[in-house]
Coordinates of C-alpha atoms and ligand atoms in Angstrom, one line a residue:
Chain A
X4 CA -10.0 -52.2 -0.6
X5 CA -6.9 -54.0 0.7
X6 CA -4.1 -51.6 1.8
X7 CA -0.9 -52.9 0.3
X8 CA 2.3 -51.9 2.1
X9 CA 3.4 -50.1 -1.0
X10 CA 0.2 -48.1 -1.3
X11 CA 0.4 -47.2 2.4
X12 CA 3.9 -46.0 1.8
X13 CA 2.8 -43.8 -1.1
X14 CA 0.0 -42.3 1.0
X15 CA 2.5 -41.6 3.8
X16 CA 5.0 -39.9 1.6
X17 CA 2.3 -37.8 0.1
X18 CA 1.1 -36.8 3.5
X19 CA 4.6 -36.0 4.7
X20 CA 5.2 -33.9 1.6
X21 CA 2.1 -31.8 2.3
X22 CA 3.2 -31.4 5.9
X23 CA 6.7 -30.4 4.9
X24 CA 5.3 -27.8 2.4
X25 CA 3.2 -26.4 5.2
X26 CA 6.3 -26.2 7.5
X27 CA 8.2 -24.5 4.6
X28 CA 5.4 -22.0 4.2
X29 CA 5.4 -21.3 8.0
X30 CA 9.1 -20.5 8.1
X31 CA 8.9 -18.5 4.9
X32 CA 6.2 -16.4 6.5
X33 CA 8.2 -16.0 9.6
X34 CA 11.2 -14.9 7.6
X35 CA 9.0 -12.4 5.7
X36 CA 7.8 -10.9 9.0
X37 CA 11.3 -10.8 10.3
X38 CA 12.6 -8.9 7.2
X39 CA 9.7 -6.5 7.3
X40 CA 10.8 -5.6 10.9
X41 CA 14.4 -5.3 9.9
X42 CA 13.5 -3.1 7.0
X43 CA 11.6 -0.8 9.3
X44 CA 14.7 -0.4 11.6
X45 CA 16.9 0.2 8.5
X46 CA 14.7 2.8 6.9
X47 CA 13.6 4.6 10.1
X48 CA 17.1 6.0 10.5
X49 CA 17.9 6.8 6.8
X50 CA 16.9 10.2 5.3
X51 CA 14.7 11.5 3.9
X52 CA 12.5 11.8 7.0
X53 CA 8.8 12.0 6.5
X54 CA 8.2 14.4 9.3
X55 CA 5.0 15.9 8.0
X56 CA 3.4 12.5 7.4
X57 CA 4.5 11.3 10.9
X58 CA 2.8 14.3 12.5
X59 CA -0.3 13.7 10.4
X60 CA -0.4 10.1 11.5
X61 CA 0.2 11.0 15.1
X62 CA -2.8 13.3 14.9
X63 CA -4.9 10.6 13.1
X64 CA -3.9 7.9 15.5
X65 CA -3.5 9.8 18.8
X66 CA -5.9 12.7 18.8
X67 CA -8.7 11.0 16.9
X68 CA -8.7 8.2 19.5
X69 CA -9.3 10.5 22.4
X70 CA -13.1 10.4 22.5
X71 CA -13.2 6.6 22.6
X72 CA -10.4 6.3 25.0
X73 CA -11.8 9.0 27.3
X74 CA -15.2 7.2 27.5
X75 CA -13.7 3.8 28.0
X76 CA -11.1 4.8 30.5
X77 CA -13.7 6.7 32.6
X78 CA -16.2 3.9 32.6
X79 CA -13.5 1.3 33.5
X80 CA -12.5 3.5 36.5
X81 CA -16.0 3.7 37.8
X82 CA -16.8 0.0 37.2
X83 CA -13.6 -1.3 38.6
X84 CA -14.0 0.8 41.8
X85 CA -17.6 -0.3 42.1
X86 CA -16.8 -4.0 41.7
X87 CA -13.9 -4.0 44.1
X88 CA -15.9 -2.5 46.9
X89 CA -17.8 -5.6 48.1
X90 CA -14.8 -7.8 48.6
X91 CA -12.9 -5.1 50.6
X92 CA -16.1 -4.2 52.5
X93 CA -16.2 -7.7 53.8
X94 CA -13.0 -7.0 55.7
X95 CA -14.1 -3.5 56.6
X96 CA -11.2 -2.3 54.4
X97 CA -12.9 0.1 52.0
X98 CA -10.4 2.7 52.9
X99 CA -7.9 0.7 50.9
X100 CA -10.0 1.0 47.7
X101 CA -7.9 3.9 46.2
X102 CA -4.6 2.0 46.6
X103 CA -6.0 -1.2 45.2
X104 CA -7.7 0.5 42.2
X105 CA -4.7 2.6 41.4
X106 CA -2.4 -0.4 41.4
X107 CA -4.7 -2.3 39.1
X108 CA -5.2 0.7 36.8
X109 CA -1.6 1.8 36.5
X110 CA 0.0 -1.7 36.3
X111 CA -2.5 -3.5 34.1
X112 CA -5.8 -2.0 33.1
X113 CA -4.6 1.2 31.5
X114 CA -1.9 -0.4 29.2
X115 CA -4.2 -3.3 28.3
X116 CA -7.3 -1.3 27.6
X117 CA -5.4 1.3 25.6
X118 CA -3.7 -1.4 23.6
X119 CA -6.9 -3.3 22.9
X120 CA -8.8 -0.2 21.8
X121 CA -5.8 0.7 19.8
X122 CA -5.7 -2.7 18.1
X123 CA -9.4 -2.4 17.4
X124 CA -9.5 1.2 16.1
X125 CA -6.0 1.8 14.8
X126 CA -5.0 -1.7 13.8
X127 CA -8.1 -2.2 11.6
X128 CA -7.8 1.3 10.2
X129 CA -4.1 0.8 9.2
X130 CA -4.8 -2.7 7.8
X131 CA -7.8 -1.6 5.8
X132 CA -6.1 1.6 4.5
X133 CA -2.8 0.0 3.4
X134 CA -4.7 -3.0 2.1
X135 CA -6.9 -1.0 -0.2
X136 CA -3.9 1.1 -1.3
X137 CA -2.1 -2.1 -2.2
X138 CA -5.1 -3.6 -4.0
X139 CA -5.8 -0.5 -6.0
X140 CA -2.1 -0.2 -6.9
X141 CA -1.8 3.1 -5.0
X142 CA 1.4 1.7 -3.4
X143 CA 2.8 0.9 -6.9
X144 CA 1.8 4.4 -8.0
X145 CA 3.8 5.9 -5.2
X146 CA 6.8 3.8 -6.0
X147 CA 6.8 4.8 -9.7
X148 CA 6.6 8.5 -8.7
X149 CA 9.9 8.0 -6.9
X150 CA 8.5 8.0 -3.4
X151 CA 9.5 5.1 -1.1
X152 CA 6.1 3.8 -0.1
X153 CA 7.6 1.8 2.8
X154 CA 8.9 4.9 4.3
X155 CA 6.0 7.1 3.5
X156 CA 3.3 4.7 4.7
X157 CA 4.8 2.0 7.0
X158 CA 7.6 3.9 8.8
X159 CA 5.3 6.9 9.5
X160 CA 2.5 4.8 10.8
X161 CA 4.6 2.5 13.0
X162 CA 6.4 5.5 14.5
X163 CA 3.1 7.2 15.2
X164 CA 1.6 4.2 17.0
X165 CA 4.8 3.6 18.9
X166 CA 4.7 7.2 20.2
X167 CA 1.0 7.6 20.6
X168 CA -0.1 4.4 22.4
X169 CA 2.1 5.2 25.5
X170 CA 0.8 8.7 25.4
X171 CA -2.8 7.5 25.2
X172 CA -2.0 5.0 27.9
X173 CA -1.0 7.8 30.3
X174 CA -4.2 9.6 29.4
X175 CA -6.3 6.5 30.0
X176 CA -4.6 6.2 33.4
X177 CA -5.6 9.7 34.4
X178 CA -9.1 9.4 33.1
X179 CA -9.7 6.0 34.8
X180 CA -8.3 7.3 38.1
X181 CA -10.7 10.2 37.8
X182 CA -13.6 7.9 37.1
X183 CA -12.6 5.8 40.1
X184 CA -12.4 9.0 42.2
X185 CA -15.9 10.0 41.3
X186 CA -17.2 6.7 42.4
X187 CA -15.3 6.6 45.7
X188 CA -16.1 10.2 46.5
X189 CA -19.8 9.5 45.9
X190 CA -19.8 6.4 48.1
X191 CA -17.2 6.9 50.7
X192 CA -17.0 10.7 50.6
X193 CA -13.2 10.5 50.1
X194 CA -11.7 14.0 49.3
X195 CA -9.8 14.6 46.1
X196 CA -6.5 15.2 47.9
X197 CA -6.8 12.1 50.2
X198 CA -7.7 10.0 47.2
X199 CA -4.8 11.1 45.0
X200 CA -2.3 10.9 48.0
X201 CA -3.4 7.3 48.5
X202 CA -3.2 6.6 44.8
X203 CA 0.3 7.9 44.4
X204 CA 1.5 6.3 47.6
X205 CA 0.5 3.0 46.3
X206 CA 2.4 3.1 43.1
X207 CA 6.1 3.4 42.4
X208 CA 8.1 4.9 39.6
X209 CA 8.8 1.4 38.3
X210 CA 5.0 0.8 37.9
X211 CA 4.5 3.8 35.6
X212 CA 7.8 3.3 33.9
X213 CA 7.2 -0.3 33.1
X214 CA 3.7 0.5 31.9
X215 CA 5.1 3.1 29.5
X216 CA 7.7 0.7 28.1
X217 CA 5.0 -2.0 27.8
X218 CA 2.7 0.4 25.9
X219 CA 5.5 1.4 23.6
X220 CA 5.9 -2.3 22.7
X221 CA 2.2 -2.6 22.3
X222 CA 2.1 0.5 20.0
X223 CA 4.9 -0.9 17.9
X224 CA 3.1 -4.2 17.6
X225 CA -0.2 -2.7 16.6
X226 CA 1.4 -0.5 13.9
X227 CA 3.6 -3.2 12.6
X228 CA 0.9 -5.8 12.4
X229 CA -1.5 -3.5 10.7
X230 CA 1.1 -2.3 8.2
X231 CA 2.4 -5.8 7.5
X232 CA -1.1 -7.2 6.9
X233 CA -2.1 -4.3 4.8
X234 CA 1.1 -4.1 2.8
X235 CA 0.9 -7.8 2.0
X236 CA -2.8 -8.1 1.5
X237 CA -3.8 -10.2 -1.5
X238 CA -5.4 -8.7 -4.5
X239 CA -9.2 -8.1 -4.6
X240 CA -11.5 -6.3 -2.2
X241 CA -11.8 -9.4 -0.1
X242 CA -8.1 -9.0 0.7
X243 CA -8.8 -5.6 2.3
X244 CA -11.4 -7.0 4.7
X245 CA -9.1 -9.9 5.6
X246 CA -6.2 -7.5 6.2
X247 CA -8.3 -5.3 8.5
X248 CA -9.7 -8.3 10.3
X249 CA -6.5 -10.2 10.8
X250 CA -4.7 -7.0 11.9
X251 CA -7.0 -6.7 14.8
X252 CA -7.0 -10.4 15.8
X253 CA -3.2 -10.8 15.4
X254 CA -2.5 -7.5 17.2
X255 CA -4.7 -8.4 20.2
X256 CA -3.2 -11.9 20.4
X257 CA 0.3 -10.5 20.4
X258 CA -0.6 -7.8 23.0
X259 CA -1.8 -10.5 25.4
X260 CA 1.4 -12.6 24.8
X261 CA 3.5 -9.5 25.4
X262 CA 1.6 -8.7 28.5
X263 CA 2.3 -12.1 29.9
X264 CA 6.0 -11.9 29.0
X265 CA 6.4 -8.4 30.4
X266 CA 4.6 -9.5 33.6
X267 CA 7.4 -12.1 34.1
X268 CA 10.1 -9.6 33.5
X269 CA 8.7 -6.9 35.7
X270 CA 8.0 -9.3 38.5
X271 CA 11.7 -10.4 38.3
X272 CA 12.8 -6.8 38.4
X273 CA 10.6 -5.9 41.4
Chain B
X18 CA -5.9 5.8 -39.1
X19 CA -4.4 8.4 -36.9
X20 CA -4.5 12.1 -37.7
X21 CA -1.6 14.5 -37.2
X22 CA 2.0 14.0 -38.0
X23 CA 4.0 13.0 -35.0
X24 CA 7.8 13.4 -35.2
X25 CA 9.2 9.9 -34.9
X26 CA 12.9 9.4 -34.8
X27 CA 13.5 5.7 -35.7
X28 CA 17.3 6.0 -35.1
X29 CA 16.7 6.5 -31.3
X30 CA 15.3 3.7 -29.1
X31 CA 14.1 5.0 -25.8
X32 CA 13.1 1.6 -24.7
X33 CA 15.0 -1.5 -25.8
X34 CA 14.1 -4.9 -24.5
X35 CA 15.8 -8.2 -25.5
X36 CA 14.7 -11.7 -24.7
X37 CA 12.6 -10.8 -21.7
X38 CA 11.5 -13.8 -19.6
X39 CA 9.3 -13.6 -16.6
X40 CA 7.3 -16.3 -14.7
X41 CA 5.4 -16.4 -11.5
X42 CA 6.0 -19.9 -9.9
X43 CA 4.8 -22.4 -12.5
X44 CA 3.2 -19.7 -14.6
X45 CA 5.3 -18.6 -17.6
X46 CA 4.0 -15.2 -18.5
X47 CA 6.6 -13.6 -20.8
X48 CA 8.8 -16.0 -22.8
X49 CA 11.3 -14.0 -24.7
X50 CA 9.9 -10.6 -25.5
X51 CA 11.8 -8.3 -27.8
X52 CA 10.7 -4.7 -28.1
X53 CA 12.0 -1.3 -29.3
X54 CA 10.2 1.9 -28.6
X55 CA 11.4 4.8 -30.9
X56 CA 11.5 8.4 -29.9
X57 CA 8.3 10.2 -30.3
X58 CA 6.3 7.1 -31.2
X59 CA 3.0 5.7 -29.9
X60 CA 3.4 2.0 -29.7
X61 CA 0.3 -0.1 -29.0
X62 CA 0.6 -3.4 -27.2
X63 CA -2.4 -5.7 -27.9
X64 CA -3.2 -8.9 -26.2
X65 CA -6.0 -10.6 -24.4
X66 CA -6.5 -10.6 -20.7
X67 CA -3.8 -12.3 -18.6
X68 CA -1.1 -12.4 -21.3
X69 CA 1.2 -10.3 -19.3
X70 CA 0.8 -6.8 -20.7
X71 CA 0.7 -5.2 -17.3
X72 CA 3.7 -7.3 -16.2
X73 CA 5.6 -6.0 -19.2
X74 CA 5.3 -2.3 -18.3
X75 CA 5.8 -3.0 -14.6
X76 CA 9.1 -4.5 -15.5
X77 CA 9.9 -1.4 -17.6
X78 CA 9.3 0.8 -14.7
X79 CA 11.2 -1.4 -12.3
X80 CA 8.2 -2.5 -10.2
X81 CA 8.9 -6.1 -11.1
X82 CA 12.2 -7.7 -11.9
X83 CA 12.7 -9.9 -15.0
X84 CA 14.0 -13.5 -14.7
X85 CA 16.1 -13.1 -17.8
X86 CA 16.8 -10.6 -20.6
X87 CA 17.8 -7.0 -20.8
X88 CA 15.6 -4.0 -20.3
X89 CA 17.2 -0.8 -21.4
X90 CA 15.2 2.4 -20.7
X91 CA 16.6 5.8 -21.7
X92 CA 20.1 4.3 -21.7
X93 CA 19.8 2.7 -18.2
X94 CA 19.8 -1.0 -17.5
X95 CA 16.6 -1.1 -15.4
X96 CA 17.0 -4.4 -13.5
X97 CA 20.4 -3.3 -12.3
X98 CA 19.2 0.0 -10.9
X99 CA 18.6 0.5 -7.2
X100 CA 17.5 3.3 -4.9
X101 CA 18.2 6.8 -6.0
X102 CA 19.3 5.8 -9.5
X103 CA 16.0 3.9 -10.1
X104 CA 14.0 6.9 -8.7
X105 CA 15.8 9.3 -11.0
X106 CA 14.8 7.2 -14.0
X107 CA 11.3 6.7 -12.8
X108 CA 10.8 10.5 -12.7
X109 CA 11.2 10.4 -16.5
X110 CA 8.6 7.7 -17.0
X111 CA 4.9 8.4 -16.6
X112 CA 2.9 5.4 -15.5
X113 CA -0.9 5.5 -15.9
X114 CA -2.4 2.6 -14.0
X115 CA -5.1 0.3 -15.3
X116 CA -7.5 1.4 -12.5
X117 CA -6.1 5.0 -12.2
X118 CA -4.6 4.3 -8.7
X119 CA -5.5 7.8 -7.5
X120 CA -4.8 8.4 -3.8
X121 CA -8.2 8.0 -2.2
X122 CA -7.3 10.0 0.9
X123 CA -6.1 13.1 -1.0
X124 CA -8.0 15.7 -3.0
X125 CA -7.3 16.0 -6.8
X126 CA -5.0 18.9 -6.1
X127 CA -3.0 16.9 -3.6
X128 CA -2.9 13.9 -5.9
X129 CA -1.4 15.9 -8.7
X130 CA 1.0 17.8 -6.4
X131 CA 2.3 14.6 -4.8
X132 CA 4.9 13.6 -7.3
X133 CA 5.9 17.2 -7.8
X134 CA 6.3 18.4 -4.2
X135 CA 8.1 15.3 -3.2
X136 CA 10.7 15.4 -6.0
X137 CA 11.2 19.1 -6.7
X138 CA 11.5 20.6 -3.2
X139 CA 12.7 24.0 -4.5
X140 CA 9.3 24.9 -6.2
X141 CA 7.2 27.7 -4.6
X142 CA 3.6 27.1 -3.8
X143 CA 2.6 29.3 -6.7
X144 CA 4.7 27.4 -9.2
X145 CA 3.3 24.1 -7.9
X146 CA -0.3 25.4 -8.3
X147 CA 0.5 26.6 -11.8
X148 CA 1.8 23.2 -12.8
X149 CA -1.3 21.6 -11.4
X150 CA -3.5 23.9 -13.3
X151 CA -1.6 23.3 -16.5
X152 CA -2.0 19.6 -16.4
X153 CA -5.6 19.8 -15.2
X154 CA -6.3 22.0 -18.2
X155 CA -4.5 19.6 -20.5
X156 CA -6.9 16.8 -19.5
X157 CA -9.9 19.2 -19.4
X158 CA -10.9 18.8 -15.8
X159 CA -10.0 22.1 -14.2
X160 CA -13.2 22.3 -12.2
X161 CA -12.4 19.1 -10.2
X162 CA -9.4 20.6 -8.4
X163 CA -10.8 20.4 -4.9
X164 CA -12.8 17.2 -5.3
X165 CA -12.0 13.8 -3.9
X166 CA -11.2 10.9 -6.3
X167 CA -14.3 9.1 -5.1
X168 CA -16.5 11.9 -6.4
X169 CA -15.2 11.4 -10.0
X170 CA -16.4 9.1 -12.7
X171 CA -14.2 6.3 -14.1
X172 CA -13.3 8.3 -17.2
X173 CA -12.5 11.4 -15.1
X174 CA -10.3 9.3 -12.8
X175 CA -8.4 7.9 -15.8
X176 CA -7.8 11.5 -17.0
X177 CA -6.6 12.6 -13.6
X178 CA -4.3 9.6 -13.5
X179 CA -2.8 10.7 -16.8
X180 CA -2.5 14.3 -15.5
X181 CA -0.7 13.1 -12.5
X182 CA 1.9 11.4 -14.6
X183 CA 2.2 14.4 -16.9
X184 CA 3.1 16.8 -14.1
X185 CA 6.7 15.7 -14.1
X186 CA 7.1 16.1 -17.9
X187 CA 8.1 12.5 -18.5
X188 CA 9.9 11.4 -21.6
X189 CA 8.1 8.2 -21.7
X190 CA 4.4 7.5 -21.0
X191 CA 3.1 4.0 -20.2
X192 CA -0.7 3.7 -20.4
X193 CA -2.2 0.5 -19.0
X194 CA -5.6 0.0 -20.6
X195 CA -6.5 3.7 -20.8
X196 CA -10.0 3.0 -22.3
X197 CA -11.0 -0.2 -20.5
X198 CA -14.5 0.0 -19.1
X199 CA -15.3 3.4 -20.6
X200 CA -18.2 4.3 -22.9
X201 CA -17.3 4.9 -26.6
X202 CA -17.5 8.7 -26.4
X203 CA -15.2 8.8 -23.4
X204 CA -12.9 6.4 -25.2
X205 CA -12.6 8.8 -28.1
X206 CA -11.8 11.6 -25.6
X207 CA -9.1 9.6 -24.0
X208 CA -7.7 8.6 -27.4
X209 CA -7.5 12.2 -28.4
X210 CA -5.9 13.0 -25.1
X211 CA -3.2 10.4 -25.7
X212 CA -2.5 11.9 -29.1
X213 CA -2.5 15.4 -27.7
X214 CA 0.0 14.4 -25.0
X215 CA 2.3 12.9 -27.7
X216 CA 2.2 16.2 -29.7
X217 CA 2.3 18.7 -26.9
X218 CA 4.8 17.0 -24.6
X219 CA 6.8 15.1 -27.2
X220 CA 6.6 11.8 -25.3
X221 CA 7.2 8.3 -26.5
X222 CA 4.4 6.1 -25.3
X223 CA 3.5 2.5 -24.9
X224 CA -0.3 2.0 -24.8
X225 CA -1.7 -1.3 -23.6
X226 CA -5.1 -2.1 -24.7
X227 CA -7.5 -4.8 -26.1
X228 CA -9.7 -2.1 -27.6
X229 CA -8.9 -2.0 -31.3
X230 CA -10.7 1.3 -31.9
X231 CA -8.3 2.8 -29.4
X232 CA -5.4 1.0 -31.0
X233 CA -6.3 2.3 -34.4
X234 CA -6.8 5.9 -33.2
X235 CA -3.6 6.3 -31.2
X236 CA -1.0 3.8 -32.5
X237 CA 1.8 4.6 -34.9
X238 CA 2.8 1.0 -34.7
X239 CA 1.4 -2.0 -32.9
X240 CA 2.5 -5.4 -31.6
X241 CA 0.4 -8.3 -30.4
X242 CA 1.4 -10.3 -27.3
X243 CA 0.4 -14.0 -27.7
X244 CA 1.6 -16.8 -25.5
X245 CA 4.3 -14.8 -24.0
X246 CA 6.0 -13.4 -27.1
X247 CA 5.2 -10.7 -29.7
X248 CA 3.6 -12.7 -32.6
X249 CA 2.7 -9.8 -34.9
X250 CA 3.9 -6.3 -35.4
X251 CA 3.6 -3.5 -37.8
X252 CA 0.7 -1.1 -38.7
X253 CA -2.9 -2.0 -37.8
X254 CA -3.4 -3.6 -41.3
X255 CA -0.2 -5.6 -41.1
X256 CA -1.0 -7.0 -37.7
X257 CA -4.4 -8.2 -38.7
X258 CA -3.7 -9.4 -42.2
X259 CA -3.1 -13.0 -41.2
X260 CA -4.7 -16.4 -41.1
X261 CA -3.7 -16.9 -37.4
X262 CA -7.0 -17.9 -35.7
X263 CA -6.2 -16.2 -32.5
X264 CA -5.5 -12.9 -34.1
X265 CA -8.6 -13.2 -36.2
X266 CA -10.7 -14.0 -33.1
X267 CA -9.4 -10.8 -31.5
X268 CA -10.4 -8.8 -34.5
X269 CA -13.9 -10.3 -34.8
X270 CA -14.5 -9.8 -31.1
X271 CA -13.9 -6.1 -31.4
X272 CA -15.7 -5.5 -34.7
X273 CA -18.8 -7.5 -34.7
X274 CA -20.4 -7.0 -38.1
Ligands
LIG323 N1 2.7 -10.1 -8.7 C1 2.2 -11.2 -9.3 N2 2.3 -12.4 -8.7 C2 1.9 -13.5 -9.3 N3 1.3 -13.6 -10.5 C3 1.1 -12.4 -11.2 C4 1.6 -11.2 -10.6 N4 1.3 -10.2 -11.5 C5 0.7 -10.8 -12.5 N5 0.6 -12.1 -12.3 C6 0.1 -13.1 -13.3 O1 0.6 -12.9 -14.5 C7 -0.4 -13.0 -15.6 C8 -0.4 -11.8 -16.4 O2 -0.9 -10.7 -15.7 P1 -1.1 -9.3 -16.3 O3 -1.7 -8.4 -15.2 O4 0.2 -8.8 -16.9 O5 -2.2 -9.5 -17.4 P2 -2.7 -8.4 -18.4 O6 -2.2 -8.9 -19.8 O7 -2.4 -7.1 -18.0 O8 -4.2 -8.7 -18.4 P3 -5.4 -7.6 -18.3 O9 -5.7 -7.3 -19.7 O10 -6.5 -8.4 -17.7 O11 -5.0 -6.5 -17.5 C9 -1.7 -13.3 -14.9 O12 -2.0 -14.6 -15.0 C10 -1.4 -13.0 -13.4 O13 -2.1 -13.9 -12.6
LIG324 MG1 -3.3 -5.5 -17.1

């Protein structure tokens, strides 16, 4: 078929219309996410406060994550110590192992591992829970019984993750350092006191402080993404699965981006 | 027809809707609905799937906003209400959802308590428990108090959903397809329950359904939603005494003889 200039023009305008609709949708989604965040900050300060629900969520999110976090943190400590040994041994510098490992754990591993496990366990849980509540009209039911579902469900969960992820991160730090200690004491025979003196000599207050701040941001992100995806999940059971799945993927993606950005900021501060 | 003699006061409209229009994107769902619900009356809204029956009662309870028209409920202009004022009105409206919408993560007791403990903070534990037991008794499911929603059958869930809306002693009840997906015997139980609620709690109700047996059993008056407006209204006989094909089809589908 011959392509007349007129025909080509028509195809091109149609294509550009599709693209412009896609761009519109992208910015609408962006605006939607922005207003969801704004609404959180508005409602978090306004009474009534859902204290009981926040505590329940902290328990659900924090305490219930302990077994998984303990195991992962511990193993990471052992493995990381073990894998770092050969490269330092080459220079006969195995005595530096505790300082090296403590830096890695405190600055990077503990926050990241906690956030990733949080995104996996907590993000999917929140996404699926709110998603199914949305789909089965439980959120509407809350609203018609004069309870603000945003406050009851979203604000409580986001606050809980924002508080609990840094707390879990500190715990991961300790457990990983303990795991690393077991490995180093078995291999090099380093004593507990020597090990921890070296560990704390290597790190500064800024290291811990920045990790806590970073984890707070990760926690907020995980809670926010899970709630947003769940709260806006489409109707039908398929929507619930999608909400859970994309909560995890999006939260992990954002955590890595934030990690990169905060690395820049902290390096500048140091 | 319905047994019992409800006290209907036709001089008082508890819900008054004029020229209600609502569309979603290109989809025109409601195109000028007028409706009055009188005090003490059971009004049945008939209509096939997707005609906007659920949308209508969601607008009444302020879950959705209309594009045009006035929605007056218990003297309040619903679309204008915000925050506390809307909440105050909602406490007087009981909304029984199409799929019950019980809170999965809570026991039946917690489900029933939820609206109560959150809105009437001065109640003692004993008073709350007593109210829970009263409504559970009203729907005949006292034994389920400590069970989880997932352990109940569809009909039981419907009844718990109704109990949860009754616990605040609403003036208006909105039932979204109370008998959909239930066996005929359970349907009759639910119908009886709706009539009982009307007599015992003196509520005015809108019952959405496409089940004509249910409509006949509970409705004092019925309206039929077709193409976004109420085409027919009156008693059961008045609604179906017509040559309109769509109405006839509806009737034939329900009573295959
Ligand atoms: N929040 C919404 N967003 C977009 N479209 C909607 C929304 N709610 C309802 N609709 C559309 O409005 C139409 C009417 O929906 P509604 O749920 O009121 O139907 P219904 O009469 O209750 O049907 P059923 O008997 O199946 O429950 C449907 O086509 C539906 O797709
Ligand atoms: Mg419906």
